[in-house]
XYZ file of C-alpha atoms in Angstrom:
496
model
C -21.299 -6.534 20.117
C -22.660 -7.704 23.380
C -23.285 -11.835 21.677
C -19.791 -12.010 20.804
C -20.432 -12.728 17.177
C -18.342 -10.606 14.492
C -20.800 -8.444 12.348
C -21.100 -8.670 8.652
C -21.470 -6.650 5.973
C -22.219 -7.800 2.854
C -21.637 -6.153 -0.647
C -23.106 -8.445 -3.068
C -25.673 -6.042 -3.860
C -23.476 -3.290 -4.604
C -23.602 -3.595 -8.174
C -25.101 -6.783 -10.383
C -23.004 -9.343 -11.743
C -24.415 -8.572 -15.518
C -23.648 -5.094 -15.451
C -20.153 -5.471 -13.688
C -18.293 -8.204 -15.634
C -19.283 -7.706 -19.319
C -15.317 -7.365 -19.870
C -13.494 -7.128 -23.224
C -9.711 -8.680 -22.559
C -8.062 -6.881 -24.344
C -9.060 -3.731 -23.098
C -9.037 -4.401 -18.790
C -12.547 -3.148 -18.271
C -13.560 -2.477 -14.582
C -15.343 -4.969 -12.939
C -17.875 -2.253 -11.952
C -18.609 1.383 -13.276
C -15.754 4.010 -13.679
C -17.861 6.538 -11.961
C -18.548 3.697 -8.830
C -14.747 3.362 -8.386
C -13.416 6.749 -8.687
C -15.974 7.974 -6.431
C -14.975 6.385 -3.641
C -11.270 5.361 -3.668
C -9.681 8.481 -2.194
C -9.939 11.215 0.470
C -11.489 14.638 -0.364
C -9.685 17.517 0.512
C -10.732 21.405 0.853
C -8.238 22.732 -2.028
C -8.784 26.301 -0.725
C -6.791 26.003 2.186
C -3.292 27.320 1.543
C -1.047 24.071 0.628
C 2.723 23.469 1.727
C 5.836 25.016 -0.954
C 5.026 26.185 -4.072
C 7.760 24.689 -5.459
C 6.048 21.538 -4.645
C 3.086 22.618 -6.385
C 4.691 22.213 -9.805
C 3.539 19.588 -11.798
C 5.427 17.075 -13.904
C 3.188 17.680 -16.719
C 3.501 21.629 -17.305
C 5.675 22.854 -14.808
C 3.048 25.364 -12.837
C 0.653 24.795 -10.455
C -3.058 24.905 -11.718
C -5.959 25.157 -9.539
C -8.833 22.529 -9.456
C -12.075 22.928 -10.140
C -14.823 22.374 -7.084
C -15.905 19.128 -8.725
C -12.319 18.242 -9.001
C -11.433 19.317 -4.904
C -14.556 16.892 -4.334
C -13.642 13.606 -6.535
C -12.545 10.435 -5.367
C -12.516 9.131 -1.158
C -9.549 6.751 0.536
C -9.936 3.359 -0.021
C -11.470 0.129 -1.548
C -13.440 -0.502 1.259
C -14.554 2.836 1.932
C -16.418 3.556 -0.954
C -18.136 -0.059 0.355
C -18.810 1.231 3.904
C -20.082 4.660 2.523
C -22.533 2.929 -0.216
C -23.836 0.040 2.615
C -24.658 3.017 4.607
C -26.835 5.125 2.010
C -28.363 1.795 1.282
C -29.310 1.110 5.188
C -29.643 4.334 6.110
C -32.985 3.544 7.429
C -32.194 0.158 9.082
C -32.160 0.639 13.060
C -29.771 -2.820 13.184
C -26.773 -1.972 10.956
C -23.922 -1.807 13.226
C -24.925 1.179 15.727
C -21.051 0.373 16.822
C -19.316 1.731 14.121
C -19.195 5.550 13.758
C -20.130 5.759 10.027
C -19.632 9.814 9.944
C -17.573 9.886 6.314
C -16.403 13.223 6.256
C -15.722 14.920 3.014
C -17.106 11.952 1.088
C -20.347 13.588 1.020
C -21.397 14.928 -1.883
C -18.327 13.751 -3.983
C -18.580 13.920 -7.390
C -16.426 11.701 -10.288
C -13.388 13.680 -12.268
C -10.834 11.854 -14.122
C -7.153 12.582 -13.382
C -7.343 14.874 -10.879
C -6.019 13.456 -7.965
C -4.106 15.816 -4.921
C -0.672 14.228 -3.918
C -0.238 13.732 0.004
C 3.205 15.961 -0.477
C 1.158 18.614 -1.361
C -1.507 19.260 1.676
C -1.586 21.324 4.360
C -0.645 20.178 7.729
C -4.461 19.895 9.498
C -5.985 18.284 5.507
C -2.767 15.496 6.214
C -3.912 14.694 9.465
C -7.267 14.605 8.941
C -6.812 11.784 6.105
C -4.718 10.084 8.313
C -6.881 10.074 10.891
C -9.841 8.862 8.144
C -8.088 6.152 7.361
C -6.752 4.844 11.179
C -10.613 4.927 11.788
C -11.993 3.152 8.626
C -9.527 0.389 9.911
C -10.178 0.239 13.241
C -13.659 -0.257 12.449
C -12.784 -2.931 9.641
C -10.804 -4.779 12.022
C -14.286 -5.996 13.899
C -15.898 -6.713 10.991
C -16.736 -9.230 7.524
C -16.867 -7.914 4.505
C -18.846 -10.022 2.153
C -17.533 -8.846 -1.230
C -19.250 -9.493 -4.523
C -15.924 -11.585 -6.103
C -15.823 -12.208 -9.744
C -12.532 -11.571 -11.172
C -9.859 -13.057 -9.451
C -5.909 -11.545 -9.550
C -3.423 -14.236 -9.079
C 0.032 -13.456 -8.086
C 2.947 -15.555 -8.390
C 6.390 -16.288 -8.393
C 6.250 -17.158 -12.607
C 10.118 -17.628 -12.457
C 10.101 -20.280 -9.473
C 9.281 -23.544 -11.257
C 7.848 -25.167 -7.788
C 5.660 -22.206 -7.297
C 4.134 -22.705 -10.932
C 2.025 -26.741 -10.251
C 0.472 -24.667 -6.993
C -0.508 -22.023 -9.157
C -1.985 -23.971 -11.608
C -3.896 -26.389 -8.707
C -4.899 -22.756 -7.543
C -6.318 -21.542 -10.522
C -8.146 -25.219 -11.737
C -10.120 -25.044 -8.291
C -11.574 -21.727 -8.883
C -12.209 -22.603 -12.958
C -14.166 -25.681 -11.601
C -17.569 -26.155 -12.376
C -18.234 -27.210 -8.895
C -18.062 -23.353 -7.902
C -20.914 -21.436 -7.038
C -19.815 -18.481 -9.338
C -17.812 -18.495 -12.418
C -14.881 -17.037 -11.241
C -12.798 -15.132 -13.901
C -9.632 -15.623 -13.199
C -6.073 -13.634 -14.590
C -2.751 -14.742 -13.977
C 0.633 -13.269 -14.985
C 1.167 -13.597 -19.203
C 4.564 -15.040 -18.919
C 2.287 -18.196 -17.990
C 0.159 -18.289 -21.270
C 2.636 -20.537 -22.913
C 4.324 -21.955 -19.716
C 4.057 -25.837 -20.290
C 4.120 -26.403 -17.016
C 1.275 -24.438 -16.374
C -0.389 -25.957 -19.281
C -3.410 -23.079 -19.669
C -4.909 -25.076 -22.896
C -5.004 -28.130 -20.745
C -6.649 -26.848 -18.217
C -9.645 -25.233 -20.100
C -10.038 -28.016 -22.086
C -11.154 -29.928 -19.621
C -14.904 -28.145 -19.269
C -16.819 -25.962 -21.862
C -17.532 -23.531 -19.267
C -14.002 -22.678 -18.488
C -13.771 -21.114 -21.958
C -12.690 -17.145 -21.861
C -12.980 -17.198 -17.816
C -8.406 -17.746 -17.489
C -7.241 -14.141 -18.577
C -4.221 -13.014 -18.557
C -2.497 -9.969 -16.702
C 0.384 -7.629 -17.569
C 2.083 -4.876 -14.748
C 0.062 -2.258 -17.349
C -3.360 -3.892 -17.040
C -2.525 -3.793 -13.188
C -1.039 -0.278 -13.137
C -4.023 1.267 -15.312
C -7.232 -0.587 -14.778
C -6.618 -1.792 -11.169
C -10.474 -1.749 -10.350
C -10.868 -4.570 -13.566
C -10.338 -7.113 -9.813
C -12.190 -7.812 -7.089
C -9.557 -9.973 -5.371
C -6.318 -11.248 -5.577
C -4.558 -13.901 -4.117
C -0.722 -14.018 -3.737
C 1.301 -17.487 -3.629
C 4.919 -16.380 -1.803
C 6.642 -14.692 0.703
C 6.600 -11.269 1.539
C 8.443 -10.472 -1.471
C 5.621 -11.719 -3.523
C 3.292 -9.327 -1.316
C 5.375 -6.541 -1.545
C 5.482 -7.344 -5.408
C 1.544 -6.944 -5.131
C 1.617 -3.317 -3.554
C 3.914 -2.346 -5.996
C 1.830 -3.453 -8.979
C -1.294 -1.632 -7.835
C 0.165 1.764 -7.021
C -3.073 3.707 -6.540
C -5.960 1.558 -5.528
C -5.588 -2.243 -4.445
C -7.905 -4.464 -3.791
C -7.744 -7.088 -0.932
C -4.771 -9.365 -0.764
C -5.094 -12.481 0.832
C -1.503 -14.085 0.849
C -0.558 -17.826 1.046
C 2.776 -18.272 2.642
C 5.063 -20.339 0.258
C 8.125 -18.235 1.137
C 10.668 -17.969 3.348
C 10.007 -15.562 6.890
C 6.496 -15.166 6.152
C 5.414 -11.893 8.029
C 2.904 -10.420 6.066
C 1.552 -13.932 4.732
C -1.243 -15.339 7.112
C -2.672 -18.305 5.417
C -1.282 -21.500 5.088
C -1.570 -23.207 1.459
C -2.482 -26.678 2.092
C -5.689 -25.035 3.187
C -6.107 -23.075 0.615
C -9.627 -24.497 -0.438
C -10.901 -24.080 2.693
C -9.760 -20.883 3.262
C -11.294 -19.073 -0.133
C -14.632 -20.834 0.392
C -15.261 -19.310 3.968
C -13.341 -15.751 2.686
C -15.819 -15.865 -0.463
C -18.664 -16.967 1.836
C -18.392 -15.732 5.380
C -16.443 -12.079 4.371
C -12.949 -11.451 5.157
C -11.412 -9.247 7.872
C -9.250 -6.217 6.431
C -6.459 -4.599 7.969
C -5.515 -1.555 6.064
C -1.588 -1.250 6.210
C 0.043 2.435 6.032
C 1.594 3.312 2.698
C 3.960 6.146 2.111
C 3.627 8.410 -0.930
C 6.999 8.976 -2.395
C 7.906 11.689 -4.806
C 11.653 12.442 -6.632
C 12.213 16.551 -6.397
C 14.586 17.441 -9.059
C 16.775 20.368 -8.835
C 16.408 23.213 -11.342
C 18.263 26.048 -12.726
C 21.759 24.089 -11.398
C 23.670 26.304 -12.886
C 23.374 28.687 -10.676
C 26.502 28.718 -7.740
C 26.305 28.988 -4.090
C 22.659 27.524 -3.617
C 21.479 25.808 -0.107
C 19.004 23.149 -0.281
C 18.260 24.120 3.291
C 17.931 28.038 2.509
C 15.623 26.649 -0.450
C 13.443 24.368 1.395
C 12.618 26.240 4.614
C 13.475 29.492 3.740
C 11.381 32.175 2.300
C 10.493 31.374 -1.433
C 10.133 34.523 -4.271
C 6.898 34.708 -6.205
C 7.651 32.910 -8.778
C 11.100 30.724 -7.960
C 10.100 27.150 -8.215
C 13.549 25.403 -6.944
C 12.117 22.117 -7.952
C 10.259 19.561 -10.146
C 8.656 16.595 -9.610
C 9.841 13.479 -11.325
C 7.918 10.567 -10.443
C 6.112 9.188 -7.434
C 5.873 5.911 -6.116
C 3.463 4.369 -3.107
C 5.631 1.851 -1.172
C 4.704 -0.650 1.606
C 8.227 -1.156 3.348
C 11.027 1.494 3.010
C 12.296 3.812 1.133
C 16.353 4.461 1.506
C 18.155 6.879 0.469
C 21.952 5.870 0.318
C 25.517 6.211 -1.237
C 25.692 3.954 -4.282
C 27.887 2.687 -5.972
C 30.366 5.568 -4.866
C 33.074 4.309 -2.289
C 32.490 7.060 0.484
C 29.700 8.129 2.568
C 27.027 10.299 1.820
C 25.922 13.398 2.982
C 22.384 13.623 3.320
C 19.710 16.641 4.582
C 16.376 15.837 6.255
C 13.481 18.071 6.764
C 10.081 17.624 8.823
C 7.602 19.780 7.157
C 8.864 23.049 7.091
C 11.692 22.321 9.787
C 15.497 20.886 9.009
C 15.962 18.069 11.557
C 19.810 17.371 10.842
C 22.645 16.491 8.332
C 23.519 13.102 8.111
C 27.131 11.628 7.947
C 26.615 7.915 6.914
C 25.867 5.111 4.373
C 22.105 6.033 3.908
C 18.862 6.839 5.839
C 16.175 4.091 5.517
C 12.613 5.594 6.347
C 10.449 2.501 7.166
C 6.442 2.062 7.517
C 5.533 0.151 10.648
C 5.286 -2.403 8.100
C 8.787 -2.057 7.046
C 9.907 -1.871 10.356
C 11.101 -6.073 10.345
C 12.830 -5.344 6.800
C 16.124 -3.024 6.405
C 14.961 -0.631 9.493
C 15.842 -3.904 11.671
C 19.015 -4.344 9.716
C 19.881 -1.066 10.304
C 19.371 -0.895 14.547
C 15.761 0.743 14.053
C 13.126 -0.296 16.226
C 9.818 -2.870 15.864
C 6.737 -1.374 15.502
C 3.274 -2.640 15.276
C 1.611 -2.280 11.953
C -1.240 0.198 13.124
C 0.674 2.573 15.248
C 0.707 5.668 12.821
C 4.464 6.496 12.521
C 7.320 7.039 10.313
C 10.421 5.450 11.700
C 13.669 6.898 10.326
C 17.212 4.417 10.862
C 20.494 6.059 9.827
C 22.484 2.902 8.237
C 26.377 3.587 9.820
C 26.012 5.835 10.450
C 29.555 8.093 11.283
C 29.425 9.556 14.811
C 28.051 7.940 17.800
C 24.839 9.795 18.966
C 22.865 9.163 16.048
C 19.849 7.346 17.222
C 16.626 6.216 15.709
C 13.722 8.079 15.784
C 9.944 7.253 15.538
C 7.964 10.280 13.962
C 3.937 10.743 13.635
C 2.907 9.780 10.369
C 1.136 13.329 10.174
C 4.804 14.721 8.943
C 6.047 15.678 5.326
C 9.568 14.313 5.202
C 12.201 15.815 2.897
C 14.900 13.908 2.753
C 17.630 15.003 0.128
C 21.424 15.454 -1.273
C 23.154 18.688 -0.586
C 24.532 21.124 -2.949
C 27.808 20.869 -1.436
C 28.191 17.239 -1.440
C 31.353 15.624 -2.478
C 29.155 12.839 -4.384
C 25.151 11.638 -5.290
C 23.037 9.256 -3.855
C 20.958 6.871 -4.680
C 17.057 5.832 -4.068
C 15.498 2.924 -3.782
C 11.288 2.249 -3.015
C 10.282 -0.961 -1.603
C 13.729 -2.452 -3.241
C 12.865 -1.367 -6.489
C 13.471 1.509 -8.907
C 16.640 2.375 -8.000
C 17.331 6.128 -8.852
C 20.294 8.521 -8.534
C 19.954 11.729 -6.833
C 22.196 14.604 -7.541
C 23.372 17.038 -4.820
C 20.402 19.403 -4.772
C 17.567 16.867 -5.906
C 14.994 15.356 -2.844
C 12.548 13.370 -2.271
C 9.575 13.764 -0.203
C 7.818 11.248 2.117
C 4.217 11.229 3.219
C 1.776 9.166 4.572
C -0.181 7.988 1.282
C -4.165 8.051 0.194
C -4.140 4.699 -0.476
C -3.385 1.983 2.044
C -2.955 -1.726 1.376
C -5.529 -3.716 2.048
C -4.332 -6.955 3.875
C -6.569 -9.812 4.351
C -6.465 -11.076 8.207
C -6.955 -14.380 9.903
C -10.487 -13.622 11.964
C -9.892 -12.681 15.129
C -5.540 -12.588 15.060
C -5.102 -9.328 14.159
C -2.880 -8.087 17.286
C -1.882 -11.805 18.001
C -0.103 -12.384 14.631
C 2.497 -9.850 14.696
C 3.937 -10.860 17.811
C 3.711 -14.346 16.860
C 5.413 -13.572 13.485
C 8.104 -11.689 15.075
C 9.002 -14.958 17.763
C 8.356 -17.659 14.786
C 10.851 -15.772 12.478
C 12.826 -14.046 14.279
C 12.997 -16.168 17.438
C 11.782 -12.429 19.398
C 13.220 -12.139 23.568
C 14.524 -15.958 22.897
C 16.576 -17.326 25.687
C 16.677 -20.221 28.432
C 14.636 -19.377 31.194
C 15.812 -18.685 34.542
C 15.769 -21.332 37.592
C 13.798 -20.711 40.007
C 15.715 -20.949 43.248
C 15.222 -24.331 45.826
C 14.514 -23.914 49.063
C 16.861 -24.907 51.668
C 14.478 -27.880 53.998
């Protein structure tokens, strides 16, 4: 971009206002077409390539394996903004001008086709289809990070600390501005339900005050969220990090772009200051926003079967050769995180003994408290607690911290986010541990049982201040966690 200007790309043609919001509230309707959505919110894989363990292959629902269909393999691509990029370039396709920078070569989106419930679990690829998403997804947001996206915003997902009584009056200044008549577009706006009767929040008062505020303040449930995450075009978070963290974990497959005011404590993740708040939607509803697309792991519990039988080896089981038909293990549950997940000893008063695997490789046995595996993201949460390292949110790693643990050569590692983790409880162990995703969740996990950590199909999408994306993180890390403080040396005087 030889002018120095940032390029734009606007979406508010992708689908028409009319057609997009004729919503029922009771029933979460997308705020565009089923078909639109699902087409373009994962990455396609090639299902005939051979995958990873069969006894990762069994599925929660039936306990076997089944194999999809061609339409199925093809469904779905990797993010919100991808499907955006990919149907802005059909639509210019003949338009010499659009953004000859950008390397708009899609992959396996071409051709995809729309199946219901038929999505491929990052545990569950091969080692070349994992790096290839990965490597989708590092590109979509490098080329998002030097652009606008002018999004089509109609429904509006406001997220909030309900329980924080000082939190509640900025909410509700939040959501009268964008129910004001003095908007361009009618905004349809949902906030948490514990609000609809929240005096303090006062949601009668505030749409009686105009006629055409009446049916546009809806109200969300962690269902609605979890189930019909494509009903929003937006959402806005008024917090900390918790409260964004809060976000990720509501939308646990697709999530639309999170722009976060900073009403907590540290603040790394939140970029935007609130007394500006006005300000800052108009030009991000206006202008476009810039998008950085943070890494999310893809966590699933492995539960142990047949533990009856004696002298088994979670090791021998997991990188060993498997029988025919011996599925070891069974899924139970998966979660995408944003932070960390960590694996650790409980309630129980001694350490834990815990196994960890890299792909189909075991890496070592672990004497100590717990293991926290961290996104880059997660890297300023527990990891730092624990002695791991900092790490810039695009670098494409899994960091893994031991927390005390018992010998002294244990050191953290940094490992390419390209890796299947296992990391898991064995057999022999005096006691269980316990797991924990983003904080939340907590689960027990019985000598035998696993989990298994992968990069996921779905990132977060974080909205940016325009032109700070490198600049912020170190600035976060000095502002909050004073980063290489210290008095400056004197500089020596010269004898005269």
């Amino acid at each position: 971009m030889s002018d120095g200007v940032t390029p734009q790309l606007d979406f508010t043609g992708v689908s028409s206002p009319d057609t997009r919001h004729d919503r029922d509230d009771t029933q979460g309707e997308s705020s565009a077409s089923e078909s639109e959505y699902q087409h373009a919110l994962e990455v396609v894989f090639d299902a005939d390539n051979a995958h990873r363990r069969r006894s990762s292959l069994v599925t929660t629902e039936n306990g076997r394996p089944t194999k999809q269909s061609s339409a199925e393999r093809r469904q779905n691509t990797a993010c919100f903004v991808h499907s955006l990029l990919e149907s802005k370039r059909k639509s210019r396709r003949s338009d010499s001008n659009y953004l000859g920078d950008i390397n708009e070569d899609t992959k396996g989106d071409k051709g995809a086709e729309t199946v219901h419930n038929a999505a491929t679990h990052s545990r569950l690829l091969t080692k070349r289809q994992l790096s290839d998403m990965a490597w989708g997804v590092r590109e979509l947001s490098k080329r998002l990070g030097s652009v606008r996206l002018r999004l089509k915003v109609k429904a509006v997902f406001v997220l909030t600390k309900a329980h924080d009584e000082s939190l509640i009056g900025y909410t509700r200044e939040l959501v009268d501005w964008l129910l004001s008549i003095e908007r361009d577009t009618p905004y349809i706006v949902y906030v948490e339900d514990t609000l609809k009767h929240n005096s303090k929040f006062d949601a009668q008062g505030m749409l009686s005050h105009e006629p055409s505020r009446e049916g546009r303040l809806k109200f969300w449930t962690n269902d609605l969220a979890a189930t019909h995450p494509n009903t929003f075009d937006f959402v806005i978070t008024l917090g900390g990090d918790g409260t964004l963290l809060y976000a990720s974990w509501l939308f646990q497959r697709i999530v639309p772009p999170v722009l976060s005011f900073s009403l907590g404590s540290l603040g790394f993740l939140t970029k935007f200051d609130y007394s500006g708040f006005r300000e800052t939607l108009t030009r991000a509803f206006t202008d476009g926003v810039t998008v950085s697309l943070r890494l999310r792991f893809e966590v699933t519990v492995m539960r142990s079967q047949n533990k009856g039988q004696k002298d088994r080896d979670l090791v021998e089981e997991l990188i060993g050769e498997e029988a025919e038909n011996d599925f070891t293990h069974k899924p139970d549950g998966s979660h995408e995180i944003l932070n960390d997940i960590v694996v650790d000893r409980g309630p129980n008063p001694t350490m834990s003994a815990i196994e960890i695997f890299g792909d189909d490789e075991h890496f070592t046995t672990v004497q100590a408290d717990g293991v926290c595996v961290a996104t880059p993201t997660g890297s300023t949460a527990y990891n730092l607690a624990a002695g791991g390292s900092l790490c810039h949110p695009e670098n494409p790693v899994i960091l893994v911290t031991a927390i005390c643990a018992h010998t002294l050569s244990f050191r953290p590692i940094i490992l390419p986010d390209t890796i299947v983790l296992r990391v898991g409880v064995p057999y022999d162990s005096r006691t269980s541990s316990w797991a924990s995703f983003d904080g939340r969740e907590r689960v027990e996990l019985c000598p035998g049982d696993y989990v298994t950590i992968s990069a996921s199909r779905y990132p977060f999408a974080n909205v940016m201040q325009q032109g700070r994306r490198s600049e912020d993180w170190v600035s976060s890390i000095s502002r909050t966690l004073n980063w290489n403080s210290r008095q400056r040396q004197k500089s020596f005087k010269e004898w005269k």
